[in-house]
Coordinates of C-alpha atoms and ligand atoms in Angstrom, one line a residue:
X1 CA -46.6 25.3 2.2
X2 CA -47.7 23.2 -0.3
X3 CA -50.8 21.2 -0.1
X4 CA -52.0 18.1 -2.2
X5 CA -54.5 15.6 -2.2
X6 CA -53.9 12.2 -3.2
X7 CA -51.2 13.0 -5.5
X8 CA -50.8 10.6 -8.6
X9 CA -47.8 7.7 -8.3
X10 CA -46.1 8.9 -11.4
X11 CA -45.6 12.8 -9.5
X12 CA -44.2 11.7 -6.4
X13 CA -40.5 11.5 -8.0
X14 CA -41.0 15.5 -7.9
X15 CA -42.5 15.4 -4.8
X16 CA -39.4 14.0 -2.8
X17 CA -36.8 16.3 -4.0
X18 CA -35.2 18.3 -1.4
X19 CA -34.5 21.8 -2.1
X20 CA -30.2 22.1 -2.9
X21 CA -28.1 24.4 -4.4
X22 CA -27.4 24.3 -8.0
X23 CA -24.4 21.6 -8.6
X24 CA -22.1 23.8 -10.5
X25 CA -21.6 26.9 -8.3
X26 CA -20.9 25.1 -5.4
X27 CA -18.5 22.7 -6.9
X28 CA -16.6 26.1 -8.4
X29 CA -17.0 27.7 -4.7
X30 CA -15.4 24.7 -2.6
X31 CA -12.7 24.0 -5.3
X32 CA -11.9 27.9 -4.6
X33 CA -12.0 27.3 -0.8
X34 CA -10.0 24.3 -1.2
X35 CA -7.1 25.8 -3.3
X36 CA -7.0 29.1 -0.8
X37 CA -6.4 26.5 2.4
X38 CA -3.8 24.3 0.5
X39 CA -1.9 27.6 -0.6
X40 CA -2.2 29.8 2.3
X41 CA -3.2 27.6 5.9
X42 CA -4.2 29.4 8.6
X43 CA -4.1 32.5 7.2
X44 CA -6.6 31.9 4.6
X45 CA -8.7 30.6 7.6
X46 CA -7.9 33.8 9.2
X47 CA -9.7 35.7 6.1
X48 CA -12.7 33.1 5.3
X49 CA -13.6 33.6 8.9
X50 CA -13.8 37.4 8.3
X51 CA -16.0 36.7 4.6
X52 CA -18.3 34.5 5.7
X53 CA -18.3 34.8 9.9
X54 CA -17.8 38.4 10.1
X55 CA -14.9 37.3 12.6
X56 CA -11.7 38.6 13.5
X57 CA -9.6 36.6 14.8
X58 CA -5.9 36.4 15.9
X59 CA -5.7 32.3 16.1
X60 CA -7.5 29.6 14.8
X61 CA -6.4 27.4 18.0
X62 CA -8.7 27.5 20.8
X63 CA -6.3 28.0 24.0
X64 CA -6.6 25.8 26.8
X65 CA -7.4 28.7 28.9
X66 CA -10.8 29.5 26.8
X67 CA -12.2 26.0 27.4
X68 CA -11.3 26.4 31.4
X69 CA -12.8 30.0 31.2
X70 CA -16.3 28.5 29.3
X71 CA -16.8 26.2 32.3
X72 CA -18.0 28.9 34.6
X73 CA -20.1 31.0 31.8
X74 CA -22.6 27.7 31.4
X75 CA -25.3 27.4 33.9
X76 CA -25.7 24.6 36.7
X77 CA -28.9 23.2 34.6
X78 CA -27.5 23.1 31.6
X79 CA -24.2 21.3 32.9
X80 CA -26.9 18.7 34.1
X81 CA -28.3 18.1 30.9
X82 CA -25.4 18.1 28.8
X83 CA -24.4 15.8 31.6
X84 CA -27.7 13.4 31.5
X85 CA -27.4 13.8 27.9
X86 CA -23.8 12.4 27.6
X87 CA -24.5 9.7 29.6
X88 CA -27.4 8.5 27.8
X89 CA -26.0 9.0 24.7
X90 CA -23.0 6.9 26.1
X91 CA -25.2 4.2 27.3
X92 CA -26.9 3.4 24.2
X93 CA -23.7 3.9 21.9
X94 CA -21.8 1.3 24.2
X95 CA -24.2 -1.0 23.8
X96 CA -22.9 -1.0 19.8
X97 CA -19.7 -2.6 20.7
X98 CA -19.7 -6.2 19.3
X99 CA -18.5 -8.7 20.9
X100 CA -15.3 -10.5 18.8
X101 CA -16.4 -14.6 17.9
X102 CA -13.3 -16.7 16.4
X103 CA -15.4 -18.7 13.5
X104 CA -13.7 -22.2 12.3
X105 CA -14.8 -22.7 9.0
X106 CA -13.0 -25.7 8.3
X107 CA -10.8 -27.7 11.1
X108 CA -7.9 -25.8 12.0
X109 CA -8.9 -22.6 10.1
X110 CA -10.0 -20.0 12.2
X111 CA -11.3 -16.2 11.4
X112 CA -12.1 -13.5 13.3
X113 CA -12.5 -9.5 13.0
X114 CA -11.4 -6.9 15.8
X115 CA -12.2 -3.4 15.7
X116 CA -9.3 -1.0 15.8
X117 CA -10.4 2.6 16.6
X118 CA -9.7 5.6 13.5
X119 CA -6.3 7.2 14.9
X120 CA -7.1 10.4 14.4
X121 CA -11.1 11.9 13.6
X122 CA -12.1 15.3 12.7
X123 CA -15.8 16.6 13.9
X124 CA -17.5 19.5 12.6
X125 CA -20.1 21.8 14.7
X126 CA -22.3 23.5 12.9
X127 CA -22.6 27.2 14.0
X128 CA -23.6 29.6 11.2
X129 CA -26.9 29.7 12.9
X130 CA -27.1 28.1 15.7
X131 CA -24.0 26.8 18.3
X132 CA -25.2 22.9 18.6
X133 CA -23.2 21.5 21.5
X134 CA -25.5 18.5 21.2
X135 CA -23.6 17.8 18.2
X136 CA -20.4 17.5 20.2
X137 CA -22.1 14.9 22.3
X138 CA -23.4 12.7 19.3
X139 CA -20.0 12.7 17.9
X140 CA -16.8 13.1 20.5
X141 CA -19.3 10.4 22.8
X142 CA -18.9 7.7 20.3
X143 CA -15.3 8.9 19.2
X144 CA -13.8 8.7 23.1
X145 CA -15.9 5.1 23.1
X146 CA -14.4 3.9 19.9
X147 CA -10.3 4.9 21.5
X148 CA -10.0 7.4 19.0
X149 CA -6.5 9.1 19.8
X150 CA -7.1 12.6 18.4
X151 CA -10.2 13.8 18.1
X152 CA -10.3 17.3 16.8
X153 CA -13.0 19.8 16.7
X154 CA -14.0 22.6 14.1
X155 CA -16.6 24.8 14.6
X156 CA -16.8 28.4 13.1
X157 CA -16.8 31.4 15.4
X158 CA -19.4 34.1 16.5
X159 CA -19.1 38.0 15.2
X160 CA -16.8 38.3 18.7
X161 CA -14.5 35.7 17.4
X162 CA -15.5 33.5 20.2
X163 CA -17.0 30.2 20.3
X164 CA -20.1 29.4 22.3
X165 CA -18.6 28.2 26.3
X166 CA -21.4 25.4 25.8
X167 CA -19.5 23.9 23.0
X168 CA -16.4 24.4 24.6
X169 CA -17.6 22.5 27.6
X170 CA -19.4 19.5 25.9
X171 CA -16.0 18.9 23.8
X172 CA -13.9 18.7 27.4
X173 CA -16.3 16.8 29.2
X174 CA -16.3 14.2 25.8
X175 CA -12.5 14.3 25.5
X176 CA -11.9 16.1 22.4
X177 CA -8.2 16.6 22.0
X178 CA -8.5 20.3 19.9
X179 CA -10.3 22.9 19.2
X180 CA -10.3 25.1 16.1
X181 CA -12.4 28.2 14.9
X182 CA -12.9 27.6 11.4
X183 CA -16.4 26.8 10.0
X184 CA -17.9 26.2 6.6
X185 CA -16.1 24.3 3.8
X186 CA -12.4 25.9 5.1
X187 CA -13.2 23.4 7.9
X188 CA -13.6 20.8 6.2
X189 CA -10.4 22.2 3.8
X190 CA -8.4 22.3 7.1
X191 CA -9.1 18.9 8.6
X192 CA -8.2 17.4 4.9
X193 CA -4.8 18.8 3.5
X194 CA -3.7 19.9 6.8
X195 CA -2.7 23.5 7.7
X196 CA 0.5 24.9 10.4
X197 CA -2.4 24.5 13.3
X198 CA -4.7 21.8 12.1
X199 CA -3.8 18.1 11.3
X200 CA -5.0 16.3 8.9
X201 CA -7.3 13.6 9.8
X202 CA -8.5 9.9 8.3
X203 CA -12.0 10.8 8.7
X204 CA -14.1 13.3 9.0
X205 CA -17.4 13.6 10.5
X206 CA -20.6 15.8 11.4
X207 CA -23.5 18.0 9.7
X208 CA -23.6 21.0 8.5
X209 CA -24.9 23.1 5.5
X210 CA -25.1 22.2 1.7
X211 CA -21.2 24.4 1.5
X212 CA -19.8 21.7 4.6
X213 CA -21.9 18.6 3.0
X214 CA -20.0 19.7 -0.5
X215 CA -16.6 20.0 1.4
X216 CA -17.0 16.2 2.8
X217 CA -18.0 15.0 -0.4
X218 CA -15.3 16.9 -2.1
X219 CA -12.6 16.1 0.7
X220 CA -12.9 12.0 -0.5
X221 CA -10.8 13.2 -3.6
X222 CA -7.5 13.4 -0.7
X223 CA -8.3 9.8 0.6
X224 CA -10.3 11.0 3.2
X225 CA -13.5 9.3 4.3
X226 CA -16.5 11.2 5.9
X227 CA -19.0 9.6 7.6
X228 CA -22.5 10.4 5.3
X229 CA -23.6 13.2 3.4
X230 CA -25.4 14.8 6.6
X231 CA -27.2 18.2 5.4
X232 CA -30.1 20.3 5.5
X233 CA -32.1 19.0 8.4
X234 CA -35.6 17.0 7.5
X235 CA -38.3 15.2 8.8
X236 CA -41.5 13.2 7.1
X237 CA -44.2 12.5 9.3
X238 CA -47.3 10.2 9.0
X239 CA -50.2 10.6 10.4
X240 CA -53.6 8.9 11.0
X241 CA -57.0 10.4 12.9
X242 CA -55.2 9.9 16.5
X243 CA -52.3 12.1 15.9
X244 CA -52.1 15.3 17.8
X245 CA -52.0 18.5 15.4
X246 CA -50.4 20.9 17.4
X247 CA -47.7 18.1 18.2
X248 CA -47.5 17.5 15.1
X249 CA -47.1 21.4 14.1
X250 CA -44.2 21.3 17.1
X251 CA -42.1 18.7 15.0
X252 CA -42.2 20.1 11.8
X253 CA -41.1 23.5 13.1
X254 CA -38.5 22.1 15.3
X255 CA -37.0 21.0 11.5
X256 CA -37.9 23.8 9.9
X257 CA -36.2 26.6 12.5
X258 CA -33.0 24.7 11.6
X259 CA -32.1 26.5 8.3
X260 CA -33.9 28.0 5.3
X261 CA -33.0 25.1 3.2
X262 CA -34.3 22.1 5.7
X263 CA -37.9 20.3 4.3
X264 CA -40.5 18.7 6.3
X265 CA -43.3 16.8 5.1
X266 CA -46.7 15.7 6.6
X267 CA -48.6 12.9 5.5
X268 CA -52.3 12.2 6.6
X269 CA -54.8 9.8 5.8
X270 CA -57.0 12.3 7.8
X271 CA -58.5 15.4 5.9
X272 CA -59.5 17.2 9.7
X273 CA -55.9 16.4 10.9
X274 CA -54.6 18.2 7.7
X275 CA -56.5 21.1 8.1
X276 CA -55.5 21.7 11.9
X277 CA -52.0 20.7 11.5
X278 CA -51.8 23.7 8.6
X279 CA -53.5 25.9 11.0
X280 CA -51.6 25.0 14.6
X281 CA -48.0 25.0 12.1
X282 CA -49.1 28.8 11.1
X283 CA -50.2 29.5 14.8
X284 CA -46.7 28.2 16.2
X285 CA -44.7 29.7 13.7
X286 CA -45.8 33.3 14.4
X287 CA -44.8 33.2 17.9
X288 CA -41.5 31.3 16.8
X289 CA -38.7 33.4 17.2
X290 CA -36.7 31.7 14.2
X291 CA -39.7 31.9 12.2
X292 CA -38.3 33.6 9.1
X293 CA -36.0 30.9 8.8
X294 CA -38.7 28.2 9.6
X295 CA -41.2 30.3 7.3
X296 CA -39.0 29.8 4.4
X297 CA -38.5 26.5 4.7
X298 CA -42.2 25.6 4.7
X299 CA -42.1 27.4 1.8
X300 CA -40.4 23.9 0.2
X301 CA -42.5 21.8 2.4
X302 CA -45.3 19.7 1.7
X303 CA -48.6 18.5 3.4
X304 CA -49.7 15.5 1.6
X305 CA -53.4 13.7 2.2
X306 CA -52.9 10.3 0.9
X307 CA -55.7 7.7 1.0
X308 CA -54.0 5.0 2.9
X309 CA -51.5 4.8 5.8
X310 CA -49.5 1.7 3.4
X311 CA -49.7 4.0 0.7
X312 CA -48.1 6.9 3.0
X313 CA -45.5 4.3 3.6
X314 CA -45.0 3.7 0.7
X315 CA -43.8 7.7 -0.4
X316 CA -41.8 7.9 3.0
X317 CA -39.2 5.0 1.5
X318 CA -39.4 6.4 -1.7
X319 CA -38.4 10.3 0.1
X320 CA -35.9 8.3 2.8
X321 CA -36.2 11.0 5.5
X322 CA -33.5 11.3 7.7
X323 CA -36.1 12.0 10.6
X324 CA -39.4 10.0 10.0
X325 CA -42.2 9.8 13.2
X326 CA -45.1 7.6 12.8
X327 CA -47.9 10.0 15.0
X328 CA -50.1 6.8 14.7
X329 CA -52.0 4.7 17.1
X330 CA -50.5 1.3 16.2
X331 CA -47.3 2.4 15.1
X332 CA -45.5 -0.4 16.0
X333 CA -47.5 -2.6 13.2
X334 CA -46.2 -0.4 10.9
X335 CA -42.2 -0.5 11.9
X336 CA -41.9 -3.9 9.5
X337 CA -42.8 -2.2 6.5
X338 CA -40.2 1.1 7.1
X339 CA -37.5 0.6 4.9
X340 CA -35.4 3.7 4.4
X341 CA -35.0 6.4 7.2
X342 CA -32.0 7.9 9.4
X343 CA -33.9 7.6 12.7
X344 CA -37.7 6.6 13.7
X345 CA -40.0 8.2 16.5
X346 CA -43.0 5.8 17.2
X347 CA -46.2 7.5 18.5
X348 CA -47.7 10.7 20.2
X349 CA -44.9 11.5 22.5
X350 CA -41.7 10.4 20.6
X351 CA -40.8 13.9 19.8
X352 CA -37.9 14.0 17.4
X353 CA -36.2 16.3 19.6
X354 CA -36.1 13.5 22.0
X355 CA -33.3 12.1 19.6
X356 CA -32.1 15.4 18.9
X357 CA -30.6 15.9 22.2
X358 CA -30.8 13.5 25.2
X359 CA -32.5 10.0 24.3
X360 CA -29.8 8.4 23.8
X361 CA -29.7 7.1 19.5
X362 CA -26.7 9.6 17.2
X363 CA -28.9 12.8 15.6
X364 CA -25.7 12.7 12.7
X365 CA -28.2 11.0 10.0
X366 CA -28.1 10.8 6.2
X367 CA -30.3 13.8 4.6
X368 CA -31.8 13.9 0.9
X369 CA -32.6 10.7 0.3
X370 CA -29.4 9.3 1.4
X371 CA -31.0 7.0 4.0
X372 CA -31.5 4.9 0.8
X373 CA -27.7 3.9 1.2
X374 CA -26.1 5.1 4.5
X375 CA -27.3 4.7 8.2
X376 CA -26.7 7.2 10.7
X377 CA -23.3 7.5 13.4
X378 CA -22.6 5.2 15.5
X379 CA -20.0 3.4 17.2
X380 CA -19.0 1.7 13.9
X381 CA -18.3 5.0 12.4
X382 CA -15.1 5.5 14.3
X383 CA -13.4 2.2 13.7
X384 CA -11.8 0.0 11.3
X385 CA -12.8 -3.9 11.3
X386 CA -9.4 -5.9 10.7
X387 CA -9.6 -9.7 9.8
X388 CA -7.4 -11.8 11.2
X389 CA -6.8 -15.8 10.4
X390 CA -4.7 -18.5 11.4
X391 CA -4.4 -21.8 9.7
X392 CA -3.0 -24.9 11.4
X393 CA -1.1 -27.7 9.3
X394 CA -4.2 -29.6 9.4
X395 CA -6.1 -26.5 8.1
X396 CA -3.9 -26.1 5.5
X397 CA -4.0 -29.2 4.5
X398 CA -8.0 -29.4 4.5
X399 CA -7.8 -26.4 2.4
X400 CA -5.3 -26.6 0.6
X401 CA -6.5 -28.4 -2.7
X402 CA -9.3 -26.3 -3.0
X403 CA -7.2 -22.8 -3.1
X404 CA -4.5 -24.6 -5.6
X405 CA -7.5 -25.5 -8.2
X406 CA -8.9 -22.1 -7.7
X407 CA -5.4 -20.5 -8.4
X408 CA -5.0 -22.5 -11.4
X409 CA -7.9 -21.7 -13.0
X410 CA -7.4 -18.1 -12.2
X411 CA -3.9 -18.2 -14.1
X412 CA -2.0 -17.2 -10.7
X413 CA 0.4 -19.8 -10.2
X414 CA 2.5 -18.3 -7.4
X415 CA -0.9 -18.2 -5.7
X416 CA -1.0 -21.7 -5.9
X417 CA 2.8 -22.2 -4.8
X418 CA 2.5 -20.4 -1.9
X419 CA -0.1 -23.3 -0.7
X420 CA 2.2 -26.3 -2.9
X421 CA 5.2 -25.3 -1.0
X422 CA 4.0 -25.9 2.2
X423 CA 2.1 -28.8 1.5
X424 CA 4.8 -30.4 0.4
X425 CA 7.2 -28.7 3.9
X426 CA 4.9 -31.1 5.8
X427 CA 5.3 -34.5 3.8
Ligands
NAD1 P1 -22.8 25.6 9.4 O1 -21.8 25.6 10.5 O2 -23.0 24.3 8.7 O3 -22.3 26.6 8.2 C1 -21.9 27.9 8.5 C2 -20.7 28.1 7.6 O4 -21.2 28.1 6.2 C3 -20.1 29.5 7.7 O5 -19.1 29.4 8.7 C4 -19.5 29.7 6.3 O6 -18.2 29.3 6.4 C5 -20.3 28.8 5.4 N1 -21.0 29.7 4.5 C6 -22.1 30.4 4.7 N2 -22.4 31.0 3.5 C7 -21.5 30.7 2.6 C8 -21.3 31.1 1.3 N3 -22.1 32.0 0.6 N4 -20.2 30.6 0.6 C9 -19.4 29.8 1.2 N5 -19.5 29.4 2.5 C10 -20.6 29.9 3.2 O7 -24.1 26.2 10.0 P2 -25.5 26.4 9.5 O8 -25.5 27.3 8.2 O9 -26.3 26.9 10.6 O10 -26.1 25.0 9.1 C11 -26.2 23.9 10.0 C12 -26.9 22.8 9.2 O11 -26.7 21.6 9.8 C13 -28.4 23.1 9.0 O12 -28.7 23.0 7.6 C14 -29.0 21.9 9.8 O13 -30.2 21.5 9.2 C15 -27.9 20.9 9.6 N6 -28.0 19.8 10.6 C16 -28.0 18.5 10.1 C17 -28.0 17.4 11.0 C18 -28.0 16.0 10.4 O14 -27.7 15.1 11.1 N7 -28.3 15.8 9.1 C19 -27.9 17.6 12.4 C20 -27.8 18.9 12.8 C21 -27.9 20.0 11.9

């Protein structure tokens, strides 16, 4: 952990950077991965699942009978949840679909957008250390909204060469179309170029760690688009003199048991809340059983007392969390003045775990400082928007002078023909 007091302006540019990988290696690893899956397909699958996922396995295609089997190996109450989950999760992504509005912006010319959903998606479930079936939710739910057609799923497998029955379920009950076990950046490699059991996909979404974050990014080079750069889990949190310390301590180790390489962040205007966050985060953690992984991410984390709660505001949009809570007594006031964040959890009992699973808003958000430029899944994320216009006569004659002397001046004169030709049709 490391602690500061009222650190200078000029230091916070250190302060807000995320622990990653160094550049170069990983670039050299996933080109490797990359070349392995173009040359050899499945097979190379076959033997990146046995490097990195100590996993033998005969197919990378889940069989229809696995998924039927998983139903009855996952418990009534957690088939509820996933169920309450999903439906939340549905409700509030439905709500996202926008309602098409013909705009005429001169008489008799009329635009308009439609969405048409991406043909065919690729989601990836992390599972190097943890199986998260809520992932499934957050992505095939909005995916199965949206009309996607194929929705395929990658996820890698356990030592057994199985994938967890809770996965397996979620992606039935949300309509994925196919299920692979292939994790990592081969995933990624897979859903890209294609291999003799996975297709190739227009877009491909989902978390995962800084290798499947480098995959995405690198995958763009084949004309494929990803959804957000969506690593290492994080959260900021700010606090005043009402927050609750040991709720506090929950959050930050609910993002620090994530991975080794996630970073969480505590700011208080409040030097007694510091003190007994630090001491209920070390309390928690020892009973936590993912605490080596949580203990050496706190090891990159830092608790920050700042002297005011604008000033606290004012690092959080500089660090653009992809998790930020505001453990405040009026956090409301302060909701204007947020300006970059994936997702925001507004007083004592907005756990961010709330979002993680069941509330209802997408947990896919933008990590290190990406929240500057993207915003999290949603519905949007699985469509296309496609203009559409129709000109009358009468449109085309309103607007027609004004696209001819815009032609002209632009040196395109079959730009301007293809108005002069009609407007002289209709003499
Ligand atoms: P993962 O599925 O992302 O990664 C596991 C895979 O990493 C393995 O199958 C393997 O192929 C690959 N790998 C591991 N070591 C490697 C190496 N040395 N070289 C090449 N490839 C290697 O699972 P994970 O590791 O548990 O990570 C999940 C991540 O997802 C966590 O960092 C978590 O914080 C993050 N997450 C982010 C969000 C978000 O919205 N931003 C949401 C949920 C989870």
């Amino acid at each position: 952990m490391r602690l500061n007091t009222y650190p200078q302006k000029e230091t916070w540019s250190e302060l807000v950077k995320r622990p990653v990988l160094k550049r170069e290696k990983l670039t050299e690893t996933i080109t490797e991965i990359f070349d392995e899956v173009s040359k050899n397909g499945d097979r190379a699958l076959i033997e990146f699942n046995k490097k990195f996922d100590n996993a033998e396995v005969e197919t990378i295609k889940v069989s229809q009978k696995e998924v039927v089997e998983a139903e009855s190996l996952v418990g009534d109450a957690l088939k509820s949840a996933i169920q309450q989950a999903r439906e939340n999760i549905a409700r509030f992504h439905a709500s996202q679909v926008p309602q098409t509005e013909k705009i005429e912006t001169v008489k008799g010319v009329v635009c308009w957008r439609e969405n048409r959903a991406i043909g065919k998606v690729g989601i990836y479930i992390p599972g190097g250390t943890a199986p998260l079936f809520s992932t499934v939710l957050m992505l095939a739910v909005p995916a199965q909204l949206a009309g996607c057609k194929e929705i395929v799923l990658c996820t890698p497998p356990d030592k057994e060469g199985k994938i967890n029955p809770a996965i397996l379920y979620a992606a039935k009950l949300c309509g994925v179309t196919e299920i692979f076990r292939t994790g990592g950046a081969q995933a990624i490699a897979a859903m890209t170029l294609g291999t003799e059991s996975i297709p190739a996909v227009y877009k491909i979404f989902g978390p995962g760690n800084q290798y499947v974050v480098a995959a995405k990014e690198f995958a763009q080079n084949y004309k494929v688009a990803i959804d957000m750069p969506a690593g290492p889990s994080e959260v900021l949190i700010i606090a005043d003199g009402e927050a609750v310390p040991a709720f506090c301590a929950a959050d930050l180790l609910s993002q620090a048991e994530h991975g080794s390489d996630s970073q969480v962040v505590f700011l208080t205007t409040d030097e007694k809340v510091l003190e007994e966050t630090v001491r209920e985060t070390e309390k928690q953690l020892a009973v936590l059983p993912r605490n080596e992984m949580a203990a050496e991410a706190l090891r990159n984390s830092h608790f920050i007392l700042m002297k005011t709660l604008e000033e606290a505001l004012e690092f959080s949009n500089q660090y653009a969390p992809e998790h930020l809570i505001l453990a405040m007594e009026n956090a409301e006031q302060y909701i204007s003045g947020i300006e970059n964040a994936g997702s925001v959890f507004l007083g004592n009992y907005s756990c961010e775990s709330a979002g993680d699973y069941a509330s209802g808003t997408n947990h896919t958000l933008p990590t290190n400082g990406f929240a500057k430029n993207y915003s999290g899944v949603s519905l949007d994320s699985f469509v296309k928007k496609i203009t559409f216009q129709n000109l009358s006569e009468e449109g085309l004659k309103n607007l027609g002078k004004t696209i001819e002397v815009m032609a002209e001046a632009e040196g395109l004169s079959a730009h301007r023909s293809a108005v002069s030709i009609r407007l002289k049709a209709t003499e």
